[in-house]
Amino acid sequence: MAQSNDSIKKVLMVAFALCLVCSVVVSTAAVTLRPMQQLNEELDRKTNILRVANLYEPGMDVEAAFGEITPRVVDMRTGEYTDEFDAETFDHFQAARDPATGRTLSGDTDIAGLSRVENYATVYLVGDEEAPEQIILPVRGQGLWGLMRGYMAIEGDGNTIVGITFYEHSETPGLGGEINNPRWQAQWEGKKIFSDAESVVPAIRVARGSASGEHQVDGLSGATLTSNGVTNMLQFWLSPEGFGGYLAQLREGVEPEAVQEADVELEAEA
């Protein structure tokens, strides 16, 4: 006797077959589209780097423009470039997870809330590699709801900020999400990272309210924790724990010993 089309067995068989077909379609699409997604991610990365350096123009050939930028891998423990890794493909997020190329942070050294960071990172040089006009640094740190990832562009003097941008964050729209507001980002241009020519401790920060002086930008209204997160992020990455040693080599009047001493003090405090 033929089974009814409404029988439980036939319903389950149809449902299983439908799920199987859908799974195959989704898996095939994911595999097929992955190369395109990777290309889009790479294009977005390059666009953000050009944008933070004030080099991006709508409709431009991003690949051609990015060809004028030189990536180099920096050993943040020494502040020196290294040829141990291919700067075109080096993944500093993966490096942070690898015990051989990353380190664990604790106590006062982890002000950006990262737990682990890489010992090597890719920087992007605009202009002459020996005397760059700008250096773009990757930065990240905890905001209110999650990790904020972005780039900061600095003039070749190692102290004057060109711009800052964030390509990934989870901050509240209209509040902490204002870190992506072009008007707020425009405040960073021309600000100074260090308080004087010999300092290795960054003075730049997001103010609690209106900014005063060349080391502050206006706070984000109603987003104190996000503002603090941006400050802590920059205090870490621009210090001897981050790119401080590298920036010291670009700045006049800063002795390498001062960076090393500051790094030792930070570790002792932790």
PDB file of C-alpha atoms in Angstrom:
ATOM      1  CA  MET A   1       0.000   0.000   0.000  1.00  0.00           C
ATOM      2  CA  ALA A   2       1.445   3.408  -1.038  1.00  0.00           C
ATOM      3  CA  GLN A   3       2.276   5.810   1.719  1.00  0.00           C
ATOM      4  CA  SER A   4       0.297   9.014   2.062  1.00  0.00           C
ATOM      5  CA  ASN A   5       2.064  12.198   1.039  1.00  0.00           C
ATOM      6  CA  ASP A   6       1.295  13.451   4.536  1.00  0.00           C
ATOM      7  CA  SER A   7       3.051  10.565   6.299  1.00  0.00           C
ATOM      8  CA  ILE A   8       5.740  11.462   8.825  1.00  0.00           C
ATOM      9  CA  LYS A   9       8.324   9.369   6.960  1.00  0.00           C
ATOM     10  CA  LYS A  10       7.831  11.227   3.658  1.00  0.00           C
ATOM     11  CA  VAL A  11       7.833  14.614   5.389  1.00  0.00           C
ATOM     12  CA  LEU A  12      11.151  13.791   7.082  1.00  0.00           C
ATOM     13  CA  MET A  13      12.651  12.484   3.833  1.00  0.00           C
ATOM     14  CA  VAL A  14      11.684  15.638   1.947  1.00  0.00           C
ATOM     15  CA  ALA A  15      12.980  17.852   4.751  1.00  0.00           C
ATOM     16  CA  PHE A  16      16.285  15.946   4.858  1.00  0.00           C
ATOM     17  CA  ALA A  17      16.707  16.155   1.079  1.00  0.00           C
ATOM     18  CA  LEU A  18      15.943  19.879   1.126  1.00  0.00           C
ATOM     19  CA  CYS A  19      18.467  20.476   3.922  1.00  0.00           C
ATOM     20  CA  LEU A  20      21.090  18.466   2.040  1.00  0.00           C
ATOM     21  CA  VAL A  21      20.570  20.426  -1.178  1.00  0.00           C
ATOM     22  CA  CYS A  22      20.671  23.751   0.667  1.00  0.00           C
ATOM     23  CA  SER A  23      23.867  22.748   2.492  1.00  0.00           C
ATOM     24  CA  VAL A  24      25.568  21.846  -0.777  1.00  0.00           C
ATOM     25  CA  VAL A  25      24.468  25.133  -2.382  1.00  0.00           C
ATOM     26  CA  VAL A  26      25.642  27.236   0.591  1.00  0.00           C
ATOM     27  CA  SER A  27      28.978  25.388   0.866  1.00  0.00           C
ATOM     28  CA  THR A  28      29.627  25.703  -2.859  1.00  0.00           C
ATOM     29  CA  ALA A  29      28.796  29.408  -2.794  1.00  0.00           C
ATOM     30  CA  ALA A  30      31.079  29.983   0.203  1.00  0.00           C
ATOM     31  CA  VAL A  31      34.020  28.224  -1.459  1.00  0.00           C
ATOM     32  CA  THR A  32      33.401  29.902  -4.813  1.00  0.00           C
ATOM     33  CA  LEU A  33      32.975  33.408  -3.408  1.00  0.00           C
ATOM     34  CA  ARG A  34      35.837  33.258  -0.869  1.00  0.00           C
ATOM     35  CA  PRO A  35      38.529  34.495  -3.298  1.00  0.00           C
ATOM     36  CA  MET A  36      36.292  37.436  -4.216  1.00  0.00           C
ATOM     37  CA  GLN A  37      35.715  38.196  -0.528  1.00  0.00           C
ATOM     38  CA  GLN A  38      39.458  38.137   0.119  1.00  0.00           C
ATOM     39  CA  LEU A  39      40.047  40.537  -2.778  1.00  0.00           C
ATOM     40  CA  ASN A  40      37.391  42.890  -1.403  1.00  0.00           C
ATOM     41  CA  GLU A  41      38.925  42.721   2.081  1.00  0.00           C
ATOM     42  CA  GLU A  42      42.345  43.530   0.643  1.00  0.00           C
ATOM     43  CA  LEU A  43      40.916  46.418  -1.395  1.00  0.00           C
ATOM     44  CA  ASP A  44      39.174  47.779   1.719  1.00  0.00           C
ATOM     45  CA  ARG A  45      42.436  47.574   3.703  1.00  0.00           C
ATOM     46  CA  LYS A  46      44.333  49.494   1.054  1.00  0.00           C
ATOM     47  CA  THR A  47      41.539  52.061   0.745  1.00  0.00           C
ATOM     48  CA  ASN A  48      41.621  52.706   4.506  1.00  0.00           C
ATOM     49  CA  ILE A  49      45.393  53.141   4.451  1.00  0.00           C
ATOM     50  CA  LEU A  50      45.174  55.632   1.582  1.00  0.00           C
ATOM     51  CA  ARG A  51      42.301  57.445   3.296  1.00  0.00           C
ATOM     52  CA  VAL A  52      44.086  57.899   6.637  1.00  0.00           C
ATOM     53  CA  ALA A  53      47.085  59.341   4.783  1.00  0.00           C
ATOM     54  CA  ASN A  54      44.805  61.810   2.948  1.00  0.00           C
ATOM     55  CA  LEU A  55      45.742  60.166  -0.348  1.00  0.00           C
ATOM     56  CA  TYR A  56      42.366  58.690  -1.283  1.00  0.00           C
ATOM     57  CA  GLU A  57      40.101  60.206  -3.919  1.00  0.00           C
ATOM     58  CA  PRO A  58      36.720  58.747  -4.956  1.00  0.00           C
ATOM     59  CA  GLY A  59      36.961  56.783  -8.175  1.00  0.00           C
ATOM     60  CA  MET A  60      40.730  56.483  -8.067  1.00  0.00           C
ATOM     61  CA  ASP A  61      42.616  53.314  -8.983  1.00  0.00           C
ATOM     62  CA  VAL A  62      43.339  52.072  -5.460  1.00  0.00           C
ATOM     63  CA  GLU A  63      45.833  49.408  -6.558  1.00  0.00           C
ATOM     64  CA  ALA A  64      47.849  51.922  -8.588  1.00  0.00           C
ATOM     65  CA  ALA A  65      47.836  54.500  -5.781  1.00  0.00           C
ATOM     66  CA  PHE A  66      48.824  51.903  -3.202  1.00  0.00           C
ATOM     67  CA  GLY A  67      51.800  51.004  -5.369  1.00  0.00           C
ATOM     68  CA  GLU A  68      53.421  54.225  -4.114  1.00  0.00           C
ATOM     69  CA  ILE A  69      53.282  52.938  -0.523  1.00  0.00           C
ATOM     70  CA  THR A  70      55.985  50.637   0.846  1.00  0.00           C
ATOM     71  CA  PRO A  71      55.092  48.066   3.534  1.00  0.00           C
ATOM     72  CA  ARG A  72      57.847  47.085   5.986  1.00  0.00           C
ATOM     73  CA  VAL A  73      57.800  44.741   8.948  1.00  0.00           C
ATOM     74  CA  VAL A  74      59.095  46.274  12.186  1.00  0.00           C
ATOM     75  CA  ASP A  75      60.468  44.386  15.184  1.00  0.00           C
ATOM     76  CA  MET A  76      58.802  46.418  17.923  1.00  0.00           C
ATOM     77  CA  ARG A  77      61.270  45.201  20.540  1.00  0.00           C
ATOM     78  CA  THR A  78      64.148  46.927  18.744  1.00  0.00           C
ATOM     79  CA  GLY A  79      62.350  49.496  16.583  1.00  0.00           C
ATOM     80  CA  GLU A  80      64.262  48.185  13.559  1.00  0.00           C
ATOM     81  CA  TYR A  81      62.986  46.863  10.241  1.00  0.00           C
ATOM     82  CA  THR A  82      63.318  43.140   9.699  1.00  0.00           C
ATOM     83  CA  ASP A  83      63.435  41.112   6.487  1.00  0.00           C
ATOM     84  CA  GLU A  84      62.564  37.915   8.334  1.00  0.00           C
ATOM     85  CA  PHE A  85      58.980  38.133   7.046  1.00  0.00           C
ATOM     86  CA  ASP A  86      57.357  39.097   3.753  1.00  0.00           C
ATOM     87  CA  ALA A  87      55.733  42.475   4.387  1.00  0.00           C
ATOM     88  CA  GLU A  88      53.181  41.853   1.623  1.00  0.00           C
ATOM     89  CA  THR A  89      51.705  38.781   3.316  1.00  0.00           C
ATOM     90  CA  PHE A  90      52.671  39.098   6.990  1.00  0.00           C
ATOM     91  CA  ASP A  91      49.671  38.679   9.318  1.00  0.00           C
ATOM     92  CA  HIS A  92      50.293  40.434  12.640  1.00  0.00           C
ATOM     93  CA  PHE A  93      47.057  39.062  14.129  1.00  0.00           C
ATOM     94  CA  GLN A  94      48.335  35.532  13.582  1.00  0.00           C
ATOM     95  CA  ALA A  95      51.747  36.601  14.888  1.00  0.00           C
ATOM     96  CA  ALA A  96      50.141  37.735  18.153  1.00  0.00           C
ATOM     97  CA  ARG A  97      48.693  34.255  18.694  1.00  0.00           C
ATOM     98  CA  ASP A  98      51.960  32.458  17.954  1.00  0.00           C
ATOM     99  CA  PRO A  99      54.216  32.078  21.042  1.00  0.00           C
ATOM    100  CA  ALA A 100      57.258  32.465  18.779  1.00  0.00           C
ATOM    101  CA  THR A 101      56.207  35.867  17.429  1.00  0.00           C
ATOM    102  CA  GLY A 102      53.893  37.274  20.117  1.00  0.00           C
ATOM    103  CA  ARG A 103      53.774  37.942  23.826  1.00  0.00           C
ATOM    104  CA  THR A 104      51.274  37.975  26.676  1.00  0.00           C
ATOM    105  CA  LEU A 105      50.408  41.255  28.374  1.00  0.00           C
ATOM    106  CA  SER A 106      49.332  41.674  31.961  1.00  0.00           C
ATOM    107  CA  GLY A 107      48.686  44.344  34.546  1.00  0.00           C
ATOM    108  CA  ASP A 108      49.457  47.933  33.615  1.00  0.00           C
ATOM    109  CA  THR A 109      51.115  46.897  30.351  1.00  0.00           C
ATOM    110  CA  ASP A 110      47.749  45.806  28.939  1.00  0.00           C
ATOM    111  CA  ILE A 111      46.014  49.186  29.048  1.00  0.00           C
ATOM    112  CA  ALA A 112      44.458  48.548  25.620  1.00  0.00           C
ATOM    113  CA  GLY A 113      42.823  45.306  26.790  1.00  0.00           C
ATOM    114  CA  LEU A 114      44.485  43.043  24.235  1.00  0.00           C
ATOM    115  CA  SER A 115      45.843  40.155  26.368  1.00  0.00           C
ATOM    116  CA  ARG A 116      48.358  39.239  23.652  1.00  0.00           C
ATOM    117  CA  VAL A 117      50.182  41.289  21.029  1.00  0.00           C
ATOM    118  CA  GLU A 118      52.630  40.654  18.225  1.00  0.00           C
ATOM    119  CA  ASN A 119      56.362  41.381  18.428  1.00  0.00           C
ATOM    120  CA  TYR A 120      56.365  42.251  14.733  1.00  0.00           C
ATOM    121  CA  ALA A 121      53.979  44.489  12.793  1.00  0.00           C
ATOM    122  CA  THR A 122      53.680  45.896   9.290  1.00  0.00           C
ATOM    123  CA  VAL A 123      53.984  49.651   8.862  1.00  0.00           C
ATOM    124  CA  TYR A 124      53.312  51.508   5.614  1.00  0.00           C
ATOM    125  CA  LEU A 125      55.690  54.171   4.324  1.00  0.00           C
ATOM    126  CA  VAL A 126      54.648  57.029   2.051  1.00  0.00           C
ATOM    127  CA  GLY A 127      57.436  58.512  -0.036  1.00  0.00           C
ATOM    128  CA  ASP A 128      61.133  57.773   0.292  1.00  0.00           C
ATOM    129  CA  GLU A 129      61.702  54.646   2.352  1.00  0.00           C
ATOM    130  CA  GLU A 130      64.794  56.127   4.017  1.00  0.00           C
ATOM    131  CA  ALA A 131      63.040  59.422   4.885  1.00  0.00           C
ATOM    132  CA  PRO A 132      59.285  58.806   4.577  1.00  0.00           C
ATOM    133  CA  GLU A 133      56.804  61.646   4.372  1.00  0.00           C
ATOM    134  CA  GLN A 134      54.311  59.607   6.384  1.00  0.00           C
ATOM    135  CA  ILE A 135      54.158  56.359   8.334  1.00  0.00           C
ATOM    136  CA  ILE A 136      50.883  54.467   8.763  1.00  0.00           C
ATOM    137  CA  LEU A 137      50.638  52.309  11.867  1.00  0.00           C
ATOM    138  CA  PRO A 138      48.009  49.616  12.567  1.00  0.00           C
ATOM    139  CA  VAL A 139      46.358  50.175  15.963  1.00  0.00           C
ATOM    140  CA  ARG A 140      43.684  48.360  17.947  1.00  0.00           C
ATOM    141  CA  GLY A 141      42.189  48.317  21.433  1.00  0.00           C
ATOM    142  CA  GLN A 142      39.060  47.585  23.418  1.00  0.00           C
ATOM    143  CA  GLY A 143      36.135  49.991  23.213  1.00  0.00           C
ATOM    144  CA  LEU A 144      32.834  49.727  25.060  1.00  0.00           C
ATOM    145  CA  TRP A 145      31.460  46.690  23.196  1.00  0.00           C
ATOM    146  CA  GLY A 146      34.458  45.142  21.528  1.00  0.00           C
ATOM    147  CA  LEU A 147      37.724  45.575  19.708  1.00  0.00           C
ATOM    148  CA  MET A 148      38.344  48.743  17.683  1.00  0.00           C
ATOM    149  CA  ARG A 149      40.741  48.285  14.755  1.00  0.00           C
ATOM    150  CA  GLY A 150      42.182  51.096  12.701  1.00  0.00           C
ATOM    151  CA  TYR A 151      45.172  52.970  11.348  1.00  0.00           C
ATOM    152  CA  MET A 152      47.003  56.107  12.405  1.00  0.00           C
ATOM    153  CA  ALA A 153      49.094  58.140   9.947  1.00  0.00           C
ATOM    154  CA  ILE A 154      52.043  60.103  11.320  1.00  0.00           C
ATOM    155  CA  GLU A 155      54.344  62.558   9.574  1.00  0.00           C
ATOM    156  CA  GLY A 156      57.964  61.625   8.964  1.00  0.00           C
ATOM    157  CA  ASP A 157      58.987  63.516  12.105  1.00  0.00           C
ATOM    158  CA  GLY A 158      57.524  60.645  14.159  1.00  0.00           C
ATOM    159  CA  ASN A 159      55.436  63.055  16.232  1.00  0.00           C
ATOM    160  CA  THR A 160      52.811  64.912  14.141  1.00  0.00           C
ATOM    161  CA  ILE A 161      49.537  63.125  13.441  1.00  0.00           C
ATOM    162  CA  VAL A 162      48.121  63.172   9.906  1.00  0.00           C
ATOM    163  CA  GLY A 163      44.932  61.253  10.611  1.00  0.00           C
ATOM    164  CA  ILE A 164      43.186  58.305  12.218  1.00  0.00           C
ATOM    165  CA  THR A 165      40.573  55.902  10.887  1.00  0.00           C
ATOM    166  CA  PHE A 166      38.727  52.832  12.131  1.00  0.00           C
ATOM    167  CA  TYR A 167      37.745  50.012   9.792  1.00  0.00           C
ATOM    168  CA  GLU A 168      36.142  47.764  12.404  1.00  0.00           C
ATOM    169  CA  HIS A 169      34.356  48.425  15.697  1.00  0.00           C
ATOM    170  CA  SER A 170      31.173  47.618  17.632  1.00  0.00           C
ATOM    171  CA  GLU A 171      30.573  50.999  19.267  1.00  0.00           C
ATOM    172  CA  THR A 172      27.058  52.431  19.688  1.00  0.00           C
ATOM    173  CA  PRO A 173      25.829  54.382  16.642  1.00  0.00           C
ATOM    174  CA  GLY A 174      25.489  58.092  17.435  1.00  0.00           C
ATOM    175  CA  LEU A 175      27.662  57.763  20.551  1.00  0.00           C
ATOM    176  CA  GLY A 176      30.899  55.779  20.482  1.00  0.00           C
ATOM    177  CA  GLY A 177      30.265  55.108  16.802  1.00  0.00           C
ATOM    178  CA  GLU A 178      31.187  58.753  16.201  1.00  0.00           C
ATOM    179  CA  ILE A 179      34.817  57.619  15.996  1.00  0.00           C
ATOM    180  CA  ASN A 180      33.978  57.191  12.310  1.00  0.00           C
ATOM    181  CA  ASN A 181      32.559  60.712  11.977  1.00  0.00           C
ATOM    182  CA  PRO A 182      34.782  62.646   9.526  1.00  0.00           C
ATOM    183  CA  ARG A 183      34.362  65.833  11.606  1.00  0.00           C
ATOM    184  CA  TRP A 184      35.716  64.120  14.720  1.00  0.00           C
ATOM    185  CA  GLN A 185      38.518  62.422  12.806  1.00  0.00           C
ATOM    186  CA  ALA A 186      39.528  65.753  11.239  1.00  0.00           C
ATOM    187  CA  GLN A 187      40.503  67.035  14.718  1.00  0.00           C
ATOM    188  CA  TRP A 188      43.470  64.684  14.840  1.00  0.00           C
ATOM    189  CA  GLU A 189      45.346  66.313  11.979  1.00  0.00           C
ATOM    190  CA  GLY A 190      48.325  68.297  13.240  1.00  0.00           C
ATOM    191  CA  LYS A 191      48.104  67.057  16.835  1.00  0.00           C
ATOM    192  CA  LYS A 192      51.348  66.078  18.556  1.00  0.00           C
ATOM    193  CA  ILE A 193      51.971  62.672  20.103  1.00  0.00           C
ATOM    194  CA  PHE A 194      54.734  63.595  22.538  1.00  0.00           C
ATOM    195  CA  SER A 195      54.911  66.537  24.902  1.00  0.00           C
ATOM    196  CA  ASP A 196      58.514  67.432  24.101  1.00  0.00           C
ATOM    197  CA  ALA A 197      61.416  66.391  21.897  1.00  0.00           C
ATOM    198  CA  GLU A 198      62.911  63.975  24.429  1.00  0.00           C
ATOM    199  CA  SER A 199      59.769  62.323  25.814  1.00  0.00           C
ATOM    200  CA  VAL A 200      59.034  58.692  24.971  1.00  0.00           C
ATOM    201  CA  VAL A 201      55.699  58.598  26.807  1.00  0.00           C
ATOM    202  CA  PRO A 202      52.797  59.615  24.519  1.00  0.00           C
ATOM    203  CA  ALA A 203      50.781  62.642  25.632  1.00  0.00           C
ATOM    204  CA  ILE A 204      48.055  62.412  22.977  1.00  0.00           C
ATOM    205  CA  ARG A 205      44.580  61.613  24.315  1.00  0.00           C
ATOM    206  CA  VAL A 206      40.851  62.117  23.898  1.00  0.00           C
ATOM    207  CA  ALA A 207      39.765  64.865  26.304  1.00  0.00           C
ATOM    208  CA  ARG A 208      36.925  64.631  28.778  1.00  0.00           C
ATOM    209  CA  GLY A 209      34.884  67.306  27.079  1.00  0.00           C
ATOM    210  CA  SER A 210      36.447  69.986  24.893  1.00  0.00           C
ATOM    211  CA  ALA A 211      40.073  69.643  23.903  1.00  0.00           C
ATOM    212  CA  SER A 212      42.768  72.083  24.955  1.00  0.00           C
ATOM    213  CA  GLY A 213      46.225  72.178  23.450  1.00  0.00           C
ATOM    214  CA  GLU A 214      48.014  70.224  20.768  1.00  0.00           C
ATOM    215  CA  HIS A 215      47.858  66.872  22.573  1.00  0.00           C
ATOM    216  CA  GLN A 216      44.072  66.497  22.841  1.00  0.00           C
ATOM    217  CA  VAL A 217      40.982  66.056  20.702  1.00  0.00           C
ATOM    218  CA  ASP A 218      37.378  66.598  21.805  1.00  0.00           C
ATOM    219  CA  GLY A 219      35.764  63.817  23.788  1.00  0.00           C
ATOM    220  CA  LEU A 220      32.822  61.892  22.347  1.00  0.00           C
ATOM    221  CA  SER A 221      29.621  63.142  23.959  1.00  0.00           C
ATOM    222  CA  GLY A 222      27.908  60.374  25.928  1.00  0.00           C
ATOM    223  CA  ALA A 223      30.662  57.877  25.100  1.00  0.00           C
ATOM    224  CA  THR A 224      33.212  58.169  27.885  1.00  0.00           C
ATOM    225  CA  LEU A 225      34.224  54.506  27.754  1.00  0.00           C
ATOM    226  CA  THR A 226      34.832  54.641  24.012  1.00  0.00           C
ATOM    227  CA  SER A 227      36.856  57.849  24.432  1.00  0.00           C
ATOM    228  CA  ASN A 228      38.914  56.177  27.158  1.00  0.00           C
ATOM    229  CA  GLY A 229      39.365  53.154  24.907  1.00  0.00           C
ATOM    230  CA  VAL A 230      40.796  55.283  22.096  1.00  0.00           C
ATOM    231  CA  THR A 231      43.151  57.012  24.541  1.00  0.00           C
ATOM    232  CA  ASN A 232      44.323  53.706  26.045  1.00  0.00           C
ATOM    233  CA  MET A 233      44.775  52.226  22.593  1.00  0.00           C
ATOM    234  CA  LEU A 234      47.064  55.054  21.485  1.00  0.00           C
ATOM    235  CA  GLN A 235      48.867  55.218  24.823  1.00  0.00           C
ATOM    236  CA  PHE A 236      49.811  51.580  24.282  1.00  0.00           C
ATOM    237  CA  TRP A 237      50.729  51.512  20.589  1.00  0.00           C
ATOM    238  CA  LEU A 238      52.681  54.780  20.657  1.00  0.00           C
ATOM    239  CA  SER A 239      54.594  53.827  23.809  1.00  0.00           C
ATOM    240  CA  PRO A 240      57.784  51.716  24.102  1.00  0.00           C
ATOM    241  CA  GLU A 241      55.475  48.685  24.477  1.00  0.00           C
ATOM    242  CA  GLY A 242      54.263  49.300  20.922  1.00  0.00           C
ATOM    243  CA  PHE A 243      55.813  51.440  18.179  1.00  0.00           C
ATOM    244  CA  GLY A 244      57.588  53.841  20.560  1.00  0.00           C
ATOM    245  CA  GLY A 245      61.040  52.452  19.785  1.00  0.00           C
ATOM    246  CA  TYR A 246      60.406  52.685  16.047  1.00  0.00           C
ATOM    247  CA  LEU A 247      59.102  56.257  16.269  1.00  0.00           C
ATOM    248  CA  ALA A 248      62.124  57.251  18.379  1.00  0.00           C
ATOM    249  CA  GLN A 249      64.357  56.479  15.427  1.00  0.00           C
ATOM    250  CA  LEU A 250      62.428  58.981  13.321  1.00  0.00           C
ATOM    251  CA  ARG A 251      62.522  61.729  15.934  1.00  0.00           C
ATOM    252  CA  GLU A 252      65.414  64.072  16.588  1.00  0.00           C
ATOM    253  CA  GLY A 253      66.720  64.311  20.137  1.00  0.00           C
ATOM    254  CA  VAL A 254      65.432  60.945  21.378  1.00  0.00           C
ATOM    255  CA  GLU A 255      68.103  58.523  22.512  1.00  0.00           C
ATOM    256  CA  PRO A 256      67.425  54.773  22.107  1.00  0.00           C
ATOM    257  CA  GLU A 257      68.471  54.296  25.742  1.00  0.00           C
ATOM    258  CA  ALA A 258      65.532  56.454  26.845  1.00  0.00           C
ATOM    259  CA  VAL A 259      63.105  54.120  25.091  1.00  0.00           C
ATOM    260  CA  GLN A 260      64.700  51.049  26.628  1.00  0.00           C
ATOM    261  CA  GLU A 261      64.624  52.604  30.102  1.00  0.00           C
ATOM    262  CA  ALA A 262      60.956  53.521  29.716  1.00  0.00           C
ATOM    263  CA  ASP A 263      60.177  49.975  28.561  1.00  0.00           C
ATOM    264  CA  VAL A 264      61.918  48.514  31.617  1.00  0.00           C
ATOM    265  CA  GLU A 265      59.951  50.885  33.880  1.00  0.00           C
ATOM    266  CA  LEU A 266      56.665  49.804  32.312  1.00  0.00           C
ATOM    267  CA  GLU A 267      57.526  46.129  32.841  1.00  0.00           C
ATOM    268  CA  ALA A 268      58.538  46.814  36.457  1.00  0.00           C
ATOM    269  CA  GLU A 269      55.237  48.613  37.157  1.00  0.00           C
ATOM    270  CA  ALA A 270      53.325  45.665  35.710  1.00  0.00           C
TER     271      ALA A 270
END
